[in-house]
């Protein structure tokens, strides 16, 4: 390997003017690069580079790092470059490193370089990407004493090149700037030599990377294997965003048919609104203590269930003098239930009861929206702050050091009803599934499932019965279905919990445990399709895809799960995304599934699509067979020659 260094300019004051001869070997030995290379430098053009010989350059060679040849072309005068700029440019194009030198005491020569030659070099250097070292040599003059070596000295700006001007020129050229007060071994070897060696090492690394590529490129007749394209990407399974908050908001606005809590103003006795005891008790421990206490006739009248405290949540609400009414009549013929009547004693809560209930029903985590709604209605920041603290106490969420929006959303959100799931608390319906008793709440079911809403709201037997039998579904599958309705997440079989946000869902589905049952996920998918819960159906599709995609090829070939039969079930139960995904999955693993007996169960149209998308393709397999035949012939011919 060899490194080409081109040096321009003179480190001596005055340099070489037009018509003058280039410095000889004796003068050259006092130069910057010669001082660095030492006694090993030989004057004369290199044989390999004789075509680039230019009379304006003094050429010499040396060796560094043991066996690396350094070819230096040094031009001490800028004026000599104007005689033949075309040949000079050819020399510059071959340079690996460019060194520009000037004397700090020759301001006229520096201005000539900065104003005349730097603009011509700047576009070339940017195009070639050659590292540049700008070296200022010499000590600045000082009339009052010895020469000044301080780069910031301003006593000789009129006759010497200031440090700031040299630094600005290096920035314009994209160069590394150095100042050497003298050319002794300390400044040349330690400062200049360190920078030059760094660029030489980088140059050698770059050339070492290029050499193997050139060596491989010369083997034109080498036998190369066919190129195997990557398999096509599997189509994504799209899952809708969670509608839990919107469903619960609908329950508050339109689910009066299943409401069992009535609110009244404490001062006027006016009815303020209706709510559902199950939701209130699931979100707020205060409501749970207020509504689940002993019956009113066993307590003194006009007393709150809990001990009242000034400023606490117990001063906000109390039960009506009539207390709780069991088996309240229904004019629509539906099942009777019990009605709880509550008195709102706080005037601020009485004014903003609807906003407070909306906040509770939507998950009790949208504090910013609640504050904006209260500010718009009350128009009083002090009253808003007071009511916000009361609501925090009401739902049992006191402000703490970690009370951030993300922390509150993680605690509540769709998980507000998790205490109601499979719980007899305020349960008004019981599902009988394969002998298992599963309690539930009509209000939650109606808000979360349209089929359940029609079943419990219409003129059906389920609307007038507390016990509802379920057929055609296992108890574990239906329990997973109910879990999704209550928590917006489900755990089919041994599956890990599917988070209620889409981003967390995708992350967890990629890390599903390999022992999870894909058949159980398919069973939940069938149940979701039966009750027309599209989002749960799509979540199960993602689970099935993640499970199959996590299986290695060896396990995929030996598994007892029939992917073709999964394809049939997906098509039968309107899981279109899963159906398309499984077709692509079979095509991407064609060599595995094509040898299985159930592969013949594919329809003609499905088989044509799989053949069109198959990986590896027929063309690649044919090219691979031809390549292997040529290699065998080549080996036989080599053996014969040997």
XYZ file of C-alpha atoms in Angstrom:
642
model
C 0.000 0.000 0.000
C 1.046 3.583 -0.576
C -0.185 6.949 0.704
C -0.012 10.074 -1.466
C 0.528 13.376 0.327
C 0.410 16.689 -1.541
C 1.879 19.737 0.217
C 1.186 23.289 -0.964
C 2.773 26.514 0.255
C 5.920 27.416 2.105
C 6.574 27.398 5.817
C 9.391 29.919 5.295
C 8.805 33.693 5.021
C 8.851 34.877 1.396
C 8.606 31.364 -0.141
C 9.558 31.019 -3.838
C 8.453 33.748 -6.212
C 7.796 33.623 -9.938
C 10.896 32.920 -11.986
C 12.803 31.573 -9.020
C 14.048 28.009 -8.798
C 12.467 25.432 -6.550
C 14.421 24.805 -3.374
C 16.998 22.063 -3.519
C 17.520 19.083 -1.274
C 19.415 21.125 1.301
C 16.569 23.579 1.640
C 14.025 20.751 1.537
C 15.563 19.026 4.547
C 14.491 21.938 6.713
C 10.874 21.619 5.599
C 7.898 20.397 7.612
C 7.229 17.024 5.944
C 10.926 16.233 5.520
C 11.447 16.868 9.226
C 8.661 14.441 10.045
C 9.792 11.672 7.663
C 13.390 11.844 8.886
C 16.465 10.267 7.282
C 14.493 7.623 5.377
C 13.206 10.117 2.769
C 14.598 9.775 -0.769
C 14.406 12.622 -3.272
C 13.153 11.759 -6.761
C 9.926 10.776 -8.485
C 8.457 7.386 -7.758
C 8.542 5.021 -10.732
C 4.882 4.112 -10.354
C 3.855 7.738 -10.380
C 6.103 9.039 -13.169
C 3.042 9.791 -15.338
C 1.961 12.364 -12.781
C 5.361 14.043 -12.534
C 5.050 17.838 -12.536
C 7.996 20.236 -12.481
C 6.211 22.477 -9.998
C 6.396 19.750 -7.335
C 9.412 18.461 -5.424
C 8.870 14.692 -5.079
C 10.298 12.318 -2.489
C 9.335 9.030 -0.890
C 9.679 7.351 2.477
C 8.291 4.465 4.504
C 6.081 4.580 7.584
C 4.543 1.872 9.762
C 7.171 -0.571 8.501
C 6.005 -1.343 4.960
C 3.747 1.553 3.896
C 5.189 3.788 1.170
C 4.561 7.523 1.497
C 4.808 9.558 -1.716
C 5.114 13.299 -1.057
C 4.742 16.021 -3.708
C 5.668 19.385 -2.292
C 5.067 22.700 -4.096
C 6.538 25.627 -2.125
C 5.151 28.390 -4.348
C 1.522 29.057 -5.215
C 2.473 31.083 -8.277
C 4.082 28.049 -9.900
C 0.691 26.312 -9.935
C -0.741 28.819 -12.394
C 1.607 27.676 -15.165
C -0.157 24.326 -15.688
C -3.311 24.100 -13.578
C -4.673 21.064 -15.469
C -1.704 18.862 -14.541
C -1.745 20.253 -11.002
C -5.378 19.228 -10.678
C -4.484 15.661 -11.739
C -1.887 15.549 -8.972
C -4.445 16.836 -6.446
C -6.962 14.196 -7.545
C -4.491 11.430 -6.600
C -3.855 12.898 -3.147
C -4.898 10.950 -0.059
C -3.952 13.793 2.295
C -3.476 17.498 1.502
C -1.187 19.683 3.633
C -1.341 23.480 3.225
C 1.486 25.468 4.863
C 2.116 29.139 5.435
C 4.325 31.325 7.606
C 2.632 33.470 10.224
C 5.117 36.278 9.512
C 4.269 36.402 5.765
C 0.876 38.059 5.769
C 1.021 38.990 2.080
C 1.417 35.349 1.004
C -1.390 34.305 3.327
C -3.771 36.869 1.847
C -2.865 35.636 -1.629
C -3.742 32.076 -0.613
C -6.959 33.094 1.124
C -8.263 35.379 -1.606
C -6.882 33.701 -4.754
C -6.318 29.960 -4.320
C -8.656 28.923 -1.504
C -11.815 29.675 -3.571
C -10.433 27.446 -6.359
C -9.593 24.587 -3.990
C -12.769 24.699 -1.878
C -15.193 23.054 -4.388
C -12.601 20.444 -5.366
C -11.946 19.437 -1.773
C -15.646 19.153 -1.012
C -16.120 16.939 -4.056
C -13.142 14.652 -3.387
C -13.521 14.400 0.397
C -9.748 14.535 0.979
C -8.608 15.301 4.549
C -6.819 18.674 4.733
C -4.307 19.893 7.323
C -3.694 23.655 7.512
C -0.380 24.385 9.283
C 0.744 27.835 10.459
C 4.530 27.815 11.097
C 6.574 30.406 12.981
C 6.412 32.745 15.951
C 4.755 36.154 15.770
C 6.891 39.290 16.150
C 7.049 41.367 19.282
C 8.916 44.704 19.263
C 9.236 44.841 23.034
C 10.913 41.498 23.523
C 11.444 37.992 22.154
C 9.026 36.492 19.584
C 5.539 35.861 20.983
C 4.152 32.346 20.706
C 0.667 33.193 22.002
C -1.927 32.659 19.242
C -4.189 35.341 20.721
C -1.536 38.050 20.810
C -2.708 41.190 19.006
C 0.512 43.260 19.126
C 1.608 42.287 15.604
C -1.646 42.042 13.658
C -0.435 44.526 11.089
C 2.543 42.383 10.000
C 1.640 38.796 11.000
C -1.285 36.477 10.337
C -3.644 36.466 13.358
C -4.843 33.214 14.841
C -8.462 34.073 14.041
C -7.784 34.493 10.300
C -5.973 31.154 10.080
C -8.786 29.433 11.959
C -11.380 30.982 9.647
C -9.492 29.764 6.568
C -9.413 26.231 7.983
C -13.172 26.354 8.480
C -13.701 27.509 4.898
C -11.597 24.622 3.583
C -12.904 22.041 6.063
C -9.358 21.529 7.338
C -7.698 20.647 10.636
C -5.848 23.725 11.948
C -2.409 23.554 13.621
C 0.056 26.221 14.791
C 3.739 25.247 15.147
C 6.016 27.932 16.675
C 9.064 26.115 15.255
C 10.027 22.971 13.307
C 11.756 21.093 16.120
C 11.096 17.457 16.900
C 8.591 18.286 19.661
C 6.165 20.324 17.543
C 6.707 18.343 14.324
C 6.664 14.862 15.867
C 4.147 15.273 18.660
C 1.624 17.735 17.207
C 1.875 17.598 13.434
C 2.947 13.939 13.367
C 0.007 12.806 15.530
C -2.539 14.461 13.250
C -0.847 13.209 10.074
C -0.575 9.647 11.396
C -4.258 9.654 12.309
C -5.268 10.539 8.746
C -2.797 8.012 7.313
C -4.287 5.237 9.467
C -7.797 6.190 8.354
C -6.638 6.167 4.739
C -5.094 2.695 5.123
C -8.305 1.354 6.685
C -10.341 2.734 3.810
C -8.042 1.173 1.225
C -8.031 -2.143 3.064
C -11.819 -2.284 2.757
C -11.694 -1.583 -0.970
C -9.082 -4.227 -1.812
C -11.182 -7.361 -1.102
C -14.058 -5.905 -3.156
C -11.757 -5.351 -6.117
C -10.281 -8.810 -5.648
C -13.721 -10.423 -5.649
C -14.794 -8.284 -8.604
C -12.020 -9.697 -10.764
C -13.437 -13.214 -10.552
C -15.792 -12.863 -13.484
C -16.012 -16.546 -14.302
C -16.558 -17.671 -10.703
C -19.588 -19.916 -10.208
C -22.118 -18.086 -8.074
C -25.196 -19.546 -6.352
C -28.621 -18.153 -7.289
C -29.903 -15.227 -5.282
C -32.748 -16.093 -2.900
C -35.191 -13.260 -2.375
C -36.649 -12.633 1.053
C -40.175 -13.995 1.615
C -43.019 -11.559 1.196
C -44.176 -9.744 4.283
C -47.207 -11.184 5.992
C -50.226 -8.861 5.842
C -50.853 -6.962 9.094
C -53.853 -7.615 11.338
C -55.555 -4.317 12.072
C -57.267 -3.874 15.457
C -59.665 -1.074 16.256
C -58.922 1.384 19.019
C -60.630 0.715 22.325
C -64.222 2.000 22.615
C -64.525 1.271 26.334
C -64.906 4.913 27.373
C -67.458 5.603 24.633
C -69.473 2.500 25.592
C -69.616 3.498 29.243
C -70.558 7.049 28.274
C -73.447 5.623 26.246
C -74.539 3.646 29.312
C -74.732 6.832 31.386
C -76.559 8.793 28.697
C -79.028 6.159 27.413
C -78.936 3.216 29.798
C -81.623 4.547 32.138
C -83.597 1.321 31.669
C -80.989 -0.524 33.775
C -80.234 2.317 36.226
C -80.736 1.573 39.915
C -79.387 4.729 41.618
C -81.231 8.054 41.604
C -79.647 11.369 42.707
C -81.625 14.232 44.278
C -80.650 17.773 45.261
C -80.318 18.218 49.005
C -81.866 21.671 49.167
C -84.808 21.308 46.762
C -85.301 17.558 46.437
C -85.154 17.857 42.640
C -84.124 14.781 40.698
C -80.618 15.275 39.237
C -79.990 12.067 37.338
C -79.695 8.288 37.299
C -76.719 5.955 37.499
C -75.794 2.310 37.962
C -74.740 1.032 41.352
C -72.410 -1.601 39.912
C -70.327 1.017 38.077
C -70.263 3.428 41.014
C -69.217 0.717 43.476
C -66.518 -0.574 41.123
C -64.900 2.866 40.787
C -65.413 4.463 44.201
C -64.898 2.824 47.610
C -67.091 5.555 49.091
C -70.077 4.541 46.925
C -69.364 0.924 47.778
C -69.546 1.726 51.487
C -72.605 3.913 51.036
C -74.695 1.559 48.887
C -73.728 -1.813 50.353
C -74.374 -0.949 54.021
C -77.307 -2.221 56.106
C -80.783 -1.332 54.950
C -82.199 2.085 55.777
C -84.964 0.811 58.095
C -82.276 -0.583 60.401
C -80.607 2.825 60.776
C -81.761 6.175 62.156
C -83.348 8.298 59.462
C -81.551 11.142 57.644
C -78.119 9.846 58.631
C -75.242 9.128 56.241
C -73.973 5.560 56.255
C -70.465 6.737 57.071
C -69.466 9.136 59.802
C -69.502 12.679 58.419
C -66.316 14.681 58.486
C -66.034 18.338 57.601
C -64.543 18.715 54.177
C -64.372 14.952 53.570
C -66.240 12.913 50.987
C -68.848 11.812 53.541
C -70.263 15.339 53.643
C -71.067 15.176 49.908
C -73.798 12.492 49.791
C -76.249 10.679 51.999
C -79.101 8.239 51.541
C -82.719 9.323 51.184
C -85.015 9.012 54.186
C -86.711 6.133 52.407
C -83.361 4.441 51.858
C -83.201 1.502 49.481
C -86.390 0.191 47.856
C -86.324 -3.532 47.057
C -88.121 -4.918 44.040
C -88.988 -1.595 42.482
C -91.772 -1.922 39.884
C -91.017 -1.774 36.156
C -93.673 -0.523 33.784
C -92.002 -2.182 30.779
C -92.455 -5.665 32.180
C -88.724 -6.283 32.731
C -87.215 -7.838 35.803
C -87.711 -5.816 38.981
C -84.738 -4.746 41.047
C -83.820 -2.520 43.937
C -83.501 1.258 43.723
C -81.086 3.361 45.788
C -81.879 7.044 46.266
C -79.003 9.380 47.187
C -79.094 13.021 48.276
C -76.349 15.353 47.010
C -75.632 17.713 49.914
C -72.688 19.670 48.471
C -73.859 22.575 46.255
C -70.794 22.410 43.942
C -71.220 18.679 43.377
C -74.948 19.264 42.861
C -74.189 21.726 40.054
C -71.560 19.493 38.398
C -73.014 16.041 39.096
C -73.345 15.184 35.394
C -69.703 16.058 34.672
C -68.589 14.037 37.710
C -70.612 10.975 36.679
C -69.289 11.261 33.109
C -65.738 11.322 34.490
C -66.412 8.215 36.605
C -68.072 6.272 33.787
C -65.294 7.021 31.280
C -62.729 5.397 33.563
C -61.919 8.054 36.192
C -58.583 8.989 34.617
C -59.307 11.954 32.302
C -58.539 14.586 34.941
C -57.604 17.281 32.450
C -60.943 16.974 30.616
C -62.797 17.026 33.938
C -61.021 20.198 35.024
C -61.787 21.901 31.701
C -65.483 20.968 31.990
C -65.669 22.255 35.576
C -63.930 25.520 34.676
C -66.341 26.087 31.805
C -69.350 25.562 34.075
C -68.282 27.152 37.371
C -66.162 30.051 36.053
C -64.330 30.095 39.388
C -60.854 28.649 39.760
C -61.104 28.396 43.563
C -64.370 26.478 43.360
C -62.913 24.207 40.663
C -59.889 23.381 42.822
C -62.142 22.653 45.816
C -64.434 20.374 43.813
C -61.481 18.564 42.199
C -60.126 17.676 45.642
C -63.560 16.441 46.709
C -63.835 14.221 43.620
C -60.384 12.788 44.336
C -61.519 11.910 47.833
C -64.783 10.539 46.468
C -63.060 7.975 44.244
C -60.256 7.317 46.733
C -57.420 8.778 44.648
C -55.634 11.343 46.809
C -52.952 13.383 45.109
C -49.481 12.005 45.771
C -45.898 12.529 44.547
C -46.518 10.091 41.678
C -49.928 11.490 40.725
C -49.283 11.913 36.996
C -51.750 11.439 34.087
C -49.957 8.307 32.886
C -49.926 6.806 36.394
C -53.631 7.509 36.857
C -54.468 6.046 33.441
C -52.488 2.893 34.278
C -54.378 2.460 37.568
C -57.870 3.025 36.165
C -59.057 3.352 32.555
C -60.778 0.160 31.338
C -59.621 -1.595 34.530
C -62.262 0.258 36.576
C -64.721 -2.640 36.260
C -62.213 -5.391 37.021
C -63.724 -5.825 40.518
C -67.106 -6.590 38.970
C -65.835 -9.342 36.688
C -67.173 -12.745 37.774
C -68.384 -11.137 41.013
C -71.856 -11.381 42.629
C -71.598 -7.708 43.681
C -74.817 -6.084 42.357
C -75.150 -8.952 39.878
C -78.594 -9.107 38.230
C -78.040 -11.964 35.761
C -76.454 -15.418 36.003
C -75.116 -17.346 32.991
C -75.252 -21.134 33.161
C -72.479 -22.548 30.946
C -71.739 -26.280 31.078
C -72.789 -26.406 34.745
C -70.706 -23.363 35.714
C -72.366 -20.327 37.326
C -71.066 -17.013 35.939
C -72.565 -13.854 37.540
C -72.751 -10.690 35.442
C -74.346 -7.244 35.255
C -76.868 -6.314 32.579
C -75.802 -2.674 32.426
C -72.207 -3.544 31.522
C -73.249 -6.217 29.036
C -75.706 -3.913 27.286
C -73.126 -1.116 26.981
C -70.366 -3.341 25.641
C -72.193 -5.780 23.341
C -74.940 -4.978 20.814
C -76.250 -8.549 20.799
C -76.548 -8.505 24.593
C -78.287 -5.124 24.373
C -80.911 -6.562 22.013
C -81.240 -9.704 24.151
C -81.826 -7.887 27.464
C -83.738 -4.909 26.098
C -86.152 -6.612 23.707
C -89.132 -8.866 24.270
C -87.081 -11.980 24.887
C -87.129 -14.482 27.711
C -83.625 -13.366 28.817
C -84.984 -9.892 29.598
C -87.351 -11.297 32.252
C -85.150 -14.041 33.702
C -82.262 -13.911 36.134
C -80.745 -17.166 34.863
C -79.667 -17.322 31.208
C -78.351 -20.632 29.781
C -75.573 -20.501 27.164
C -75.138 -23.342 24.673
C -72.419 -24.218 22.178
C -69.604 -22.500 24.127
C -67.326 -23.840 26.863
C -67.260 -22.168 30.263
C -63.606 -21.090 29.893
C -64.305 -19.535 26.514
C -67.371 -17.636 27.710
C -65.507 -16.494 30.825
C -62.757 -15.039 28.586
C -65.468 -13.329 26.547
C -66.986 -11.764 29.687
C -63.525 -10.714 30.843
C -63.075 -8.693 27.670
C -66.456 -6.975 28.143
C -65.518 -5.911 31.672
C -61.796 -5.094 31.307
C -61.253 -4.599 27.550
C -58.667 -7.402 27.769
C -58.839 -11.175 27.744
C -56.692 -14.192 28.576
C -57.777 -17.135 26.398
C -56.335 -20.305 27.922
C -52.715 -19.758 28.959
C -52.299 -16.627 26.875
C -50.627 -13.688 28.520
C -52.796 -10.678 29.226
C -53.607 -8.644 26.158
C -53.279 -4.995 27.089
C -56.108 -2.595 26.324
C -53.916 -0.215 24.323
C -53.016 -1.248 20.792
C -49.271 -0.577 21.116
C -48.956 -2.675 24.286
C -51.049 -5.364 22.610
C -48.631 -5.739 19.704
C -45.609 -5.840 22.023
C -47.080 -8.553 24.238
C -48.409 -10.624 21.355
C -44.869 -10.833 19.963
C -43.707 -12.354 23.268
C -46.503 -14.904 23.741
C -45.567 -18.074 25.562
C -45.101 -20.990 23.187
C -47.271 -23.232 25.346
C -50.354 -21.048 24.802
C -53.320 -22.735 23.183
C -54.068 -21.393 19.712
C -57.221 -23.513 19.709
C -58.521 -21.667 22.776
C -57.874 -18.359 21.029
C -59.859 -19.643 18.050
C -62.680 -20.645 20.413
C -62.827 -17.099 21.829
C -62.788 -15.793 18.249
C -65.843 -17.946 17.426
C -67.626 -16.652 20.550
C -66.784 -13.047 19.629
C -68.173 -13.608 16.148
C -71.329 -15.120 17.647
C -71.944 -11.972 19.724
C -70.588 -9.619 17.024
C -67.764 -8.095 19.094
C -65.403 -7.197 16.247
C -62.519 -5.833 18.291
C -62.252 -8.991 20.404
C -62.363 -11.036 17.216
C -59.439 -9.064 15.795
C -57.490 -9.394 19.058
C -57.867 -13.173 18.847
C -56.678 -13.044 15.231
C -53.530 -11.242 16.376
C -52.981 -13.865 19.090
C -53.277 -16.748 16.625
C -50.891 -15.072 14.168
C -48.347 -14.250 16.871
C -48.429 -17.818 18.184
C -47.889 -19.409 14.768
C -45.211 -16.899 13.788
C -43.241 -17.580 16.983
C -42.920 -21.295 16.213
C -39.597 -22.405 14.645
C -39.682 -24.408 11.421
C -38.964 -27.738 13.133
C -41.813 -27.269 15.601
C -44.087 -26.046 12.824
C -43.447 -29.247 10.864
C -44.183 -31.528 13.840
C -47.056 -29.676 15.517
C -50.477 -31.276 15.676
C -52.199 -27.980 14.860
C -53.666 -28.046 11.352
C -53.135 -24.615 9.826
C -55.348 -25.554 6.878
C -58.242 -26.349 9.230
C -57.620 -23.039 11.020
C -57.962 -21.462 7.585
C -61.322 -23.210 7.120
C -62.608 -22.009 10.511
C -61.421 -18.462 9.878
C -63.366 -18.379 6.619
C -66.428 -19.950 8.220
C -66.549 -17.392 11.053
C -65.878 -14.281 8.930
C -62.311 -13.720 10.188
C -61.191 -12.271 6.862
C -57.896 -10.811 8.106
C -56.867 -14.122 9.659
C -57.924 -15.984 6.498
C -55.697 -13.857 4.259
C -52.829 -14.016 6.764
C -52.953 -17.821 6.952
C -52.851 -18.095 3.149
C -49.663 -16.006 3.088
C -48.268 -17.979 6.041
C -48.783 -21.274 4.201
C -47.150 -19.794 1.094
C -44.118 -18.540 3.068
C -43.685 -22.024 4.598
C -44.564 -23.917 1.425
C -41.932 -26.630 1.815
C -43.383 -27.538 5.239
C -47.115 -27.470 4.539
C -47.027 -28.911 1.021
C -45.958 -32.305 2.437
C -48.785 -32.482 4.970
C -51.943 -34.493 4.121
C -54.341 -31.629 4.904
C -52.697 -29.513 2.191
C -54.973 -31.301 -0.279
C -58.000 -29.857 1.541
C -57.292 -26.431 0.050
C -59.680 -25.367 -2.654
C -58.462 -24.886 -6.207
C -58.563 -21.120 -5.881
C -56.644 -21.181 -2.582
C -54.027 -23.543 -3.999
C -53.487 -21.248 -6.997
C -52.942 -18.290 -4.673
C -50.522 -20.280 -2.504
C -48.576 -21.392 -5.599
C -48.362 -17.805 -6.792
C -47.055 -16.556 -3.409
C -44.941 -19.603 -2.512
C -41.444 -19.193 -1.066
C -39.018 -20.243 -2.322
C -40.363 -19.885 -5.856
C -40.208 -22.576 -8.519
C -37.755 -20.494 -10.521
C -35.308 -20.316 -7.627
C -35.495 -24.071 -7.003
C -34.777 -24.732 -10.678
C -31.786 -22.343 -10.642
C -30.531 -23.994 -7.456
C -30.722 -27.436 -9.062
C -28.755 -26.232 -12.103
C -26.158 -24.587 -9.848
C -25.643 -27.802 -7.876
C -25.219 -29.779 -11.100
C -22.573 -27.346 -12.375
C -20.701 -27.542 -9.060
C -20.634 -31.327 -9.210
C -19.274 -31.200 -12.781
C -16.653 -28.641 -11.733
C -15.493 -30.824 -8.834
C -15.192 -33.851 -11.107
C -13.106 -31.884 -13.608
C -10.780 -30.685 -10.824
C -10.327 -34.226 -9.562
C -9.406 -35.406 -13.063
C -6.795 -32.643 -13.431
C -5.269 -33.471 -10.069
